[in-house]
Amino acid sequence: MTSNGARINHIAGTAVPVIGNDIDTDRIIPARFLRCVTFEGLGEQVFRDERFDEQDNPVDHPLNDPRFSGASILIVNANFGCGSSREHAPQAIMRYGIRAIIGESFAEIFAGNCLSLGIPTFTADQATVRDLQTRITNHPDTVLYLDIEQLTATMGTTTVTLAMSKTTQSALVSGTWDSLEQLLANEAAIDAVYDRIPYLGG
Amino acid sequence: MARNLFNKVWDLHKVASLSETHDQLFIGLHLVHEVTSPQAFAALKERGLRVKYPQCTVATVDHIVPTQSQMIRPYRDGLAEEMLQALEESTREFGIRFFGLDSERQGIVHIIGPENGLTQPGMTIACGDSHTSTHGAFGAIAFGIGTSQVRDVLATQTMALERLRVRRIEVTGKRGPGVFAKDIILKIIAELGVKGGIGYAYEYGGEVLSALSMEERMTICNMSIEGGARAGYVNPDETTFNYLEGKPFAPPPERFSDMKKFWQSMASDLDCPYDDSYHLDISSLAPMVTWGITPGQAIEVDKPLPRLAEMSESDKEIGAKAYEHTGFSEGAMLLGRPIDVAFIGSCTNGRISDLRSAAAVIQGRRVKNGVQALVVPGSRQVKMQAEAEGLDTIFTEAGFQWREAGCSMCLAMNPDKLQGNQICASSSNRNFIGRQGSAKGRTLLMSPAMVAAAALEGAVADVRTLL
Ligand code: SF4
């Protein structure tokens, strides 16, 4: 396989819980911040309308809480990233400093976008995720070691089992999460498909 | 072996296996717009790559267009102007067909594909927009993608994707008066949930779907993504072929019957297997309206709002958040609840039949004082057609504003926005917090005819009383 980008085997760091089901990409990055031709600067706007009121005063939100500053792992609940396909959402999360996300479930386009950026999306059942969120809330300085090959999260002496789609796992560990090189390598096969499709060359 | 349409289309377009679960899929039509493409074009330029098949790529501008003054350039919003210029330059540089502001074919990307005959059965279609599922109405497999994948498709005409499972959704029964495609899809999402479709493509069928027009089928497929399904489709039939015949980019007469044979061959085989199935009888369905902050939080307009205590555990938390945001009360009726704004438009319900159904309700009546009501045709073609039929006069005489084509108040990327905690009766597809441009704004999704009824009454109304 052609490799493009680093092999990602593990992520280590502190975490921040953002609690709630069905958190959509409009909430992660409001549409007004999509008026841009680069992704630069999006990190500062992540969850903007949840973190600040209309007068731009910070409100109660885990990403405003100094106890979680420097966190690189986001812990969320079910159907995270639903709604718009905007890659601006994982871009904003990544540029804020997040390297991996653990959740009960993810919307599909969002998870695919995360993979394109090399951000692992781990899943776990509700009890495990809620337990992790409580643990991190009580001890924000807990360092998590996420192993992508073993699919585990280790904190001190505790280890919990996580899950991940096979596609995501193999792309991350083989360093092929940025698919462009792999796709480009099949040029002849691409042309052959073009030629056989009845509405195109066929 | 009998196969469903999804798998036939997939197999025809499969280039290679990239891993055990991942395939490289050829994309027959790539639709591009200004929001999700600039970074993709920039990546191509940076790496010195070309667009692999410019002839399979079509671009337009929709999200950022000011619908009161489309043509006045440069746009007052400098960021919007920059995005538009970026797309104008990239399409020129890479030789991509662009339905820009100087084209009669400009409009919302999911409206112009079908109305120009670009969208056809048996195709794979991708666009950097989640509502690409709309194009499935023709029996195409259409995926919303992110910007990295837009880059991949530009550079290779392919993308890496996992095959979806297919859920057959069979819709039967007799459709009552005042019940539209929008009500059917809102009901399906309310039943199956906003995450029910994760991992699936939805195949919609049954007697109700067979009887629907192409535009109605598009409304249903459009909102597949709101139910978590990445793609949704209807098998192509005579309705599909009749719609396509004579469209500018449809096959010319001498090739039409050959293509029709191909299209028919792509439809799901009788007795083909599905990974799951679901049945809905719509005989007693009333017009639907959403009350919360996800498209799944929808009820029939004559029913009281649900009580948190009666919700399943997984719905309670988002239910509580919805009540906190909307200020509505459990057990209350939405019927009669005053609204501030009425919006008819979007890729869900901005086509000519949508405007006709709304115009039929308002003809000879007046928008309630104090309600801001706007109609935004989904494309220039829709606008011209509506004007030729005199619909614009019906709307403006009733007190609606008649706008130019664009996404408008469906999302907050152009000057059309809610203010403060306004309540908007909207024919669009998302009621997410902040979606319509105000963090406190409230969106009630419903059919265009129901929005028209709400505009007249100045409150949530049951359109059946106005028919
Ligand atoms: S009308 Fe709304 S949902 Fe459709 S493409 Fe435009 S912004 Fe997206």
PDB file of C-alpha atoms in Angstrom, chain B residues 237-350:
ATOM      1  CA  ASP B 237     -39.481   4.309 -13.407  1.00  0.00           C
ATOM      2  CA  GLU B 238     -41.563   5.958 -16.143  1.00  0.00           C
ATOM      3  CA  THR B 239     -42.047   9.044 -13.947  1.00  0.00           C
ATOM      4  CA  THR B 240     -38.258   9.405 -13.855  1.00  0.00           C
ATOM      5  CA  PHE B 241     -37.790   8.902 -17.590  1.00  0.00           C
ATOM      6  CA  ASN B 242     -40.605  11.298 -18.496  1.00  0.00           C
ATOM      7  CA  TYR B 243     -39.095  13.933 -16.253  1.00  0.00           C
ATOM      8  CA  LEU B 244     -35.685  13.590 -17.889  1.00  0.00           C
ATOM      9  CA  GLU B 245     -36.811  13.615 -21.483  1.00  0.00           C
ATOM     10  CA  GLY B 246     -35.924  16.900 -23.162  1.00  0.00           C
ATOM     11  CA  LYS B 247     -33.860  18.302 -20.268  1.00  0.00           C
ATOM     12  CA  PRO B 248     -30.777  20.176 -21.535  1.00  0.00           C
ATOM     13  CA  PHE B 249     -28.172  17.686 -20.257  1.00  0.00           C
ATOM     14  CA  ALA B 250     -30.291  14.531 -20.543  1.00  0.00           C
ATOM     15  CA  PRO B 251     -29.346  12.074 -23.314  1.00  0.00           C
ATOM     16  CA  PRO B 252     -30.398  13.395 -26.752  1.00  0.00           C
ATOM     17  CA  PRO B 253     -33.378  11.737 -28.511  1.00  0.00           C
ATOM     18  CA  GLU B 254     -31.205   9.365 -30.553  1.00  0.00           C
ATOM     19  CA  ARG B 255     -29.604   7.921 -27.405  1.00  0.00           C
ATOM     20  CA  PHE B 256     -32.543   8.209 -25.054  1.00  0.00           C
ATOM     21  CA  SER B 257     -34.019   4.748 -25.520  1.00  0.00           C
ATOM     22  CA  ASP B 258     -30.632   3.042 -25.108  1.00  0.00           C
ATOM     23  CA  MET B 259     -30.017   4.957 -21.932  1.00  0.00           C
ATOM     24  CA  LYS B 260     -33.503   4.110 -20.734  1.00  0.00           C
ATOM     25  CA  LYS B 261     -32.649   0.421 -21.075  1.00  0.00           C
ATOM     26  CA  PHE B 262     -29.532   0.971 -19.004  1.00  0.00           C
ATOM     27  CA  TRP B 263     -31.508   2.896 -16.371  1.00  0.00           C
ATOM     28  CA  GLN B 264     -34.139   0.176 -16.153  1.00  0.00           C
ATOM     29  CA  SER B 265     -31.447  -2.451 -15.744  1.00  0.00           C
ATOM     30  CA  MET B 266     -30.095  -0.626 -12.694  1.00  0.00           C
ATOM     31  CA  ALA B 267     -33.372  -0.733 -10.724  1.00  0.00           C
ATOM     32  CA  SER B 268     -33.542  -3.169  -7.821  1.00  0.00           C
ATOM     33  CA  ASP B 269     -34.422  -6.692  -8.938  1.00  0.00           C
ATOM     34  CA  LEU B 270     -37.657  -8.207  -7.702  1.00  0.00           C
ATOM     35  CA  ASP B 271     -36.929 -10.300  -4.607  1.00  0.00           C
ATOM     36  CA  CYS B 272     -33.485  -8.785  -4.145  1.00  0.00           C
ATOM     37  CA  PRO B 273     -32.189  -8.882  -0.583  1.00  0.00           C
ATOM     38  CA  TYR B 274     -32.083  -5.886   1.765  1.00  0.00           C
ATOM     39  CA  ASP B 275     -30.204  -5.556   5.017  1.00  0.00           C
ATOM     40  CA  ASP B 276     -33.261  -4.208   6.787  1.00  0.00           C
ATOM     41  CA  SER B 277     -36.798  -3.075   6.044  1.00  0.00           C
ATOM     42  CA  TYR B 278     -39.416  -0.738   7.461  1.00  0.00           C
ATOM     43  CA  HIS B 279     -43.047  -0.152   6.592  1.00  0.00           C
ATOM     44  CA  LEU B 280     -45.077   3.024   7.015  1.00  0.00           C
ATOM     45  CA  ASP B 281     -48.790   3.399   6.311  1.00  0.00           C
ATOM     46  CA  ILE B 282     -49.673   7.060   5.798  1.00  0.00           C
ATOM     47  CA  SER B 283     -53.450   6.715   5.600  1.00  0.00           C
ATOM     48  CA  SER B 284     -54.009   8.568   8.861  1.00  0.00           C
ATOM     49  CA  LEU B 285     -50.993  10.894   8.627  1.00  0.00           C
ATOM     50  CA  ALA B 286     -51.678  14.585   9.375  1.00  0.00           C
ATOM     51  CA  PRO B 287     -49.379  17.482   8.385  1.00  0.00           C
ATOM     52  CA  MET B 288     -46.168  17.372  10.404  1.00  0.00           C
ATOM     53  CA  VAL B 289     -44.266  20.109  12.225  1.00  0.00           C
ATOM     54  CA  THR B 290     -41.047  20.002  14.220  1.00  0.00           C
ATOM     55  CA  TRP B 291     -41.033  21.341  17.756  1.00  0.00           C
ATOM     56  CA  GLY B 292     -37.413  20.902  18.834  1.00  0.00           C
ATOM     57  CA  ILE B 293     -33.816  21.140  17.729  1.00  0.00           C
ATOM     58  CA  THR B 294     -33.432  18.008  15.614  1.00  0.00           C
ATOM     59  CA  PRO B 295     -35.491  17.075  12.546  1.00  0.00           C
ATOM     60  CA  GLY B 296     -36.598  13.934  14.383  1.00  0.00           C
ATOM     61  CA  GLN B 297     -38.445  16.004  16.978  1.00  0.00           C
ATOM     62  CA  ALA B 298     -41.584  16.256  14.878  1.00  0.00           C
ATOM     63  CA  ILE B 299     -45.270  15.682  15.562  1.00  0.00           C
ATOM     64  CA  GLU B 300     -48.531  15.778  13.681  1.00  0.00           C
ATOM     65  CA  VAL B 301     -49.842  19.318  13.948  1.00  0.00           C
ATOM     66  CA  ASP B 302     -53.057  18.277  15.697  1.00  0.00           C
ATOM     67  CA  LYS B 303     -51.235  16.454  18.503  1.00  0.00           C
ATOM     68  CA  PRO B 304     -49.885  17.879  21.781  1.00  0.00           C
ATOM     69  CA  LEU B 305     -46.130  18.183  22.338  1.00  0.00           C
ATOM     70  CA  PRO B 306     -44.561  15.052  23.803  1.00  0.00           C
ATOM     71  CA  ARG B 307     -43.778  14.712  27.496  1.00  0.00           C
ATOM     72  CA  LEU B 308     -40.200  14.022  28.550  1.00  0.00           C
ATOM     73  CA  ALA B 309     -41.394  11.322  30.923  1.00  0.00           C
ATOM     74  CA  GLU B 310     -42.799   9.378  27.976  1.00  0.00           C
ATOM     75  CA  MET B 311     -39.628   9.578  25.871  1.00  0.00           C
ATOM     76  CA  SER B 312     -37.096   6.791  25.567  1.00  0.00           C
ATOM     77  CA  GLU B 313     -33.961   7.239  27.666  1.00  0.00           C
ATOM     78  CA  SER B 314     -31.841   8.194  24.676  1.00  0.00           C
ATOM     79  CA  ASP B 315     -34.326  10.906  23.555  1.00  0.00           C
ATOM     80  CA  LYS B 316     -34.806  12.525  26.959  1.00  0.00           C
ATOM     81  CA  GLU B 317     -31.631  14.542  27.152  1.00  0.00           C
ATOM     82  CA  ILE B 318     -32.002  16.126  23.723  1.00  0.00           C
ATOM     83  CA  GLY B 319     -35.743  16.516  24.433  1.00  0.00           C
ATOM     84  CA  ALA B 320     -34.991  18.509  27.573  1.00  0.00           C
ATOM     85  CA  LYS B 321     -32.447  20.604  25.698  1.00  0.00           C
ATOM     86  CA  ALA B 322     -35.071  21.278  23.012  1.00  0.00           C
ATOM     87  CA  TYR B 323     -37.642  22.521  25.520  1.00  0.00           C
ATOM     88  CA  GLU B 324     -34.999  24.654  27.190  1.00  0.00           C
ATOM     89  CA  HIS B 325     -34.154  26.236  23.829  1.00  0.00           C
ATOM     90  CA  THR B 326     -37.649  26.713  22.412  1.00  0.00           C
ATOM     91  CA  GLY B 327     -39.447  27.654  25.611  1.00  0.00           C
ATOM     92  CA  PHE B 328     -42.371  25.458  24.567  1.00  0.00           C
ATOM     93  CA  SER B 329     -44.189  23.430  27.218  1.00  0.00           C
ATOM     94  CA  GLU B 330     -44.582  19.679  27.339  1.00  0.00           C
ATOM     95  CA  GLY B 331     -48.125  18.651  26.560  1.00  0.00           C
ATOM     96  CA  ALA B 332     -49.027  22.035  24.987  1.00  0.00           C
ATOM     97  CA  MET B 333     -50.283  22.456  21.416  1.00  0.00           C
ATOM     98  CA  LEU B 334     -48.107  24.086  18.757  1.00  0.00           C
ATOM     99  CA  LEU B 335     -51.252  24.927  16.823  1.00  0.00           C
ATOM    100  CA  GLY B 336     -51.933  28.631  17.347  1.00  0.00           C
ATOM    101  CA  ARG B 337     -48.402  29.391  18.543  1.00  0.00           C
ATOM    102  CA  PRO B 338     -47.454  32.789  17.027  1.00  0.00           C
ATOM    103  CA  ILE B 339     -44.614  32.923  14.509  1.00  0.00           C
ATOM    104  CA  ASP B 340     -42.412  35.844  13.428  1.00  0.00           C
ATOM    105  CA  VAL B 341     -40.986  34.683  10.101  1.00  0.00           C
ATOM    106  CA  ALA B 342     -42.240  32.439   7.285  1.00  0.00           C
ATOM    107  CA  PHE B 343     -39.621  31.051   4.899  1.00  0.00           C
ATOM    108  CA  ILE B 344     -40.427  29.134   1.725  1.00  0.00           C
ATOM    109  CA  GLY B 345     -37.384  27.848  -0.134  1.00  0.00           C
ATOM    110  CA  SER B 346     -34.275  25.591   0.184  1.00  0.00           C
ATOM    111  CA  CYS B 347     -33.168  22.430  -1.600  1.00  0.00           C
ATOM    112  CA  THR B 348     -35.880  20.515   0.248  1.00  0.00           C
ATOM    113  CA  ASN B 349     -38.824  22.628  -0.874  1.00  0.00           C
ATOM    114  CA  GLY B 350     -37.720  25.381  -3.256  1.00  0.00           C
TER     115      GLY B 350
END
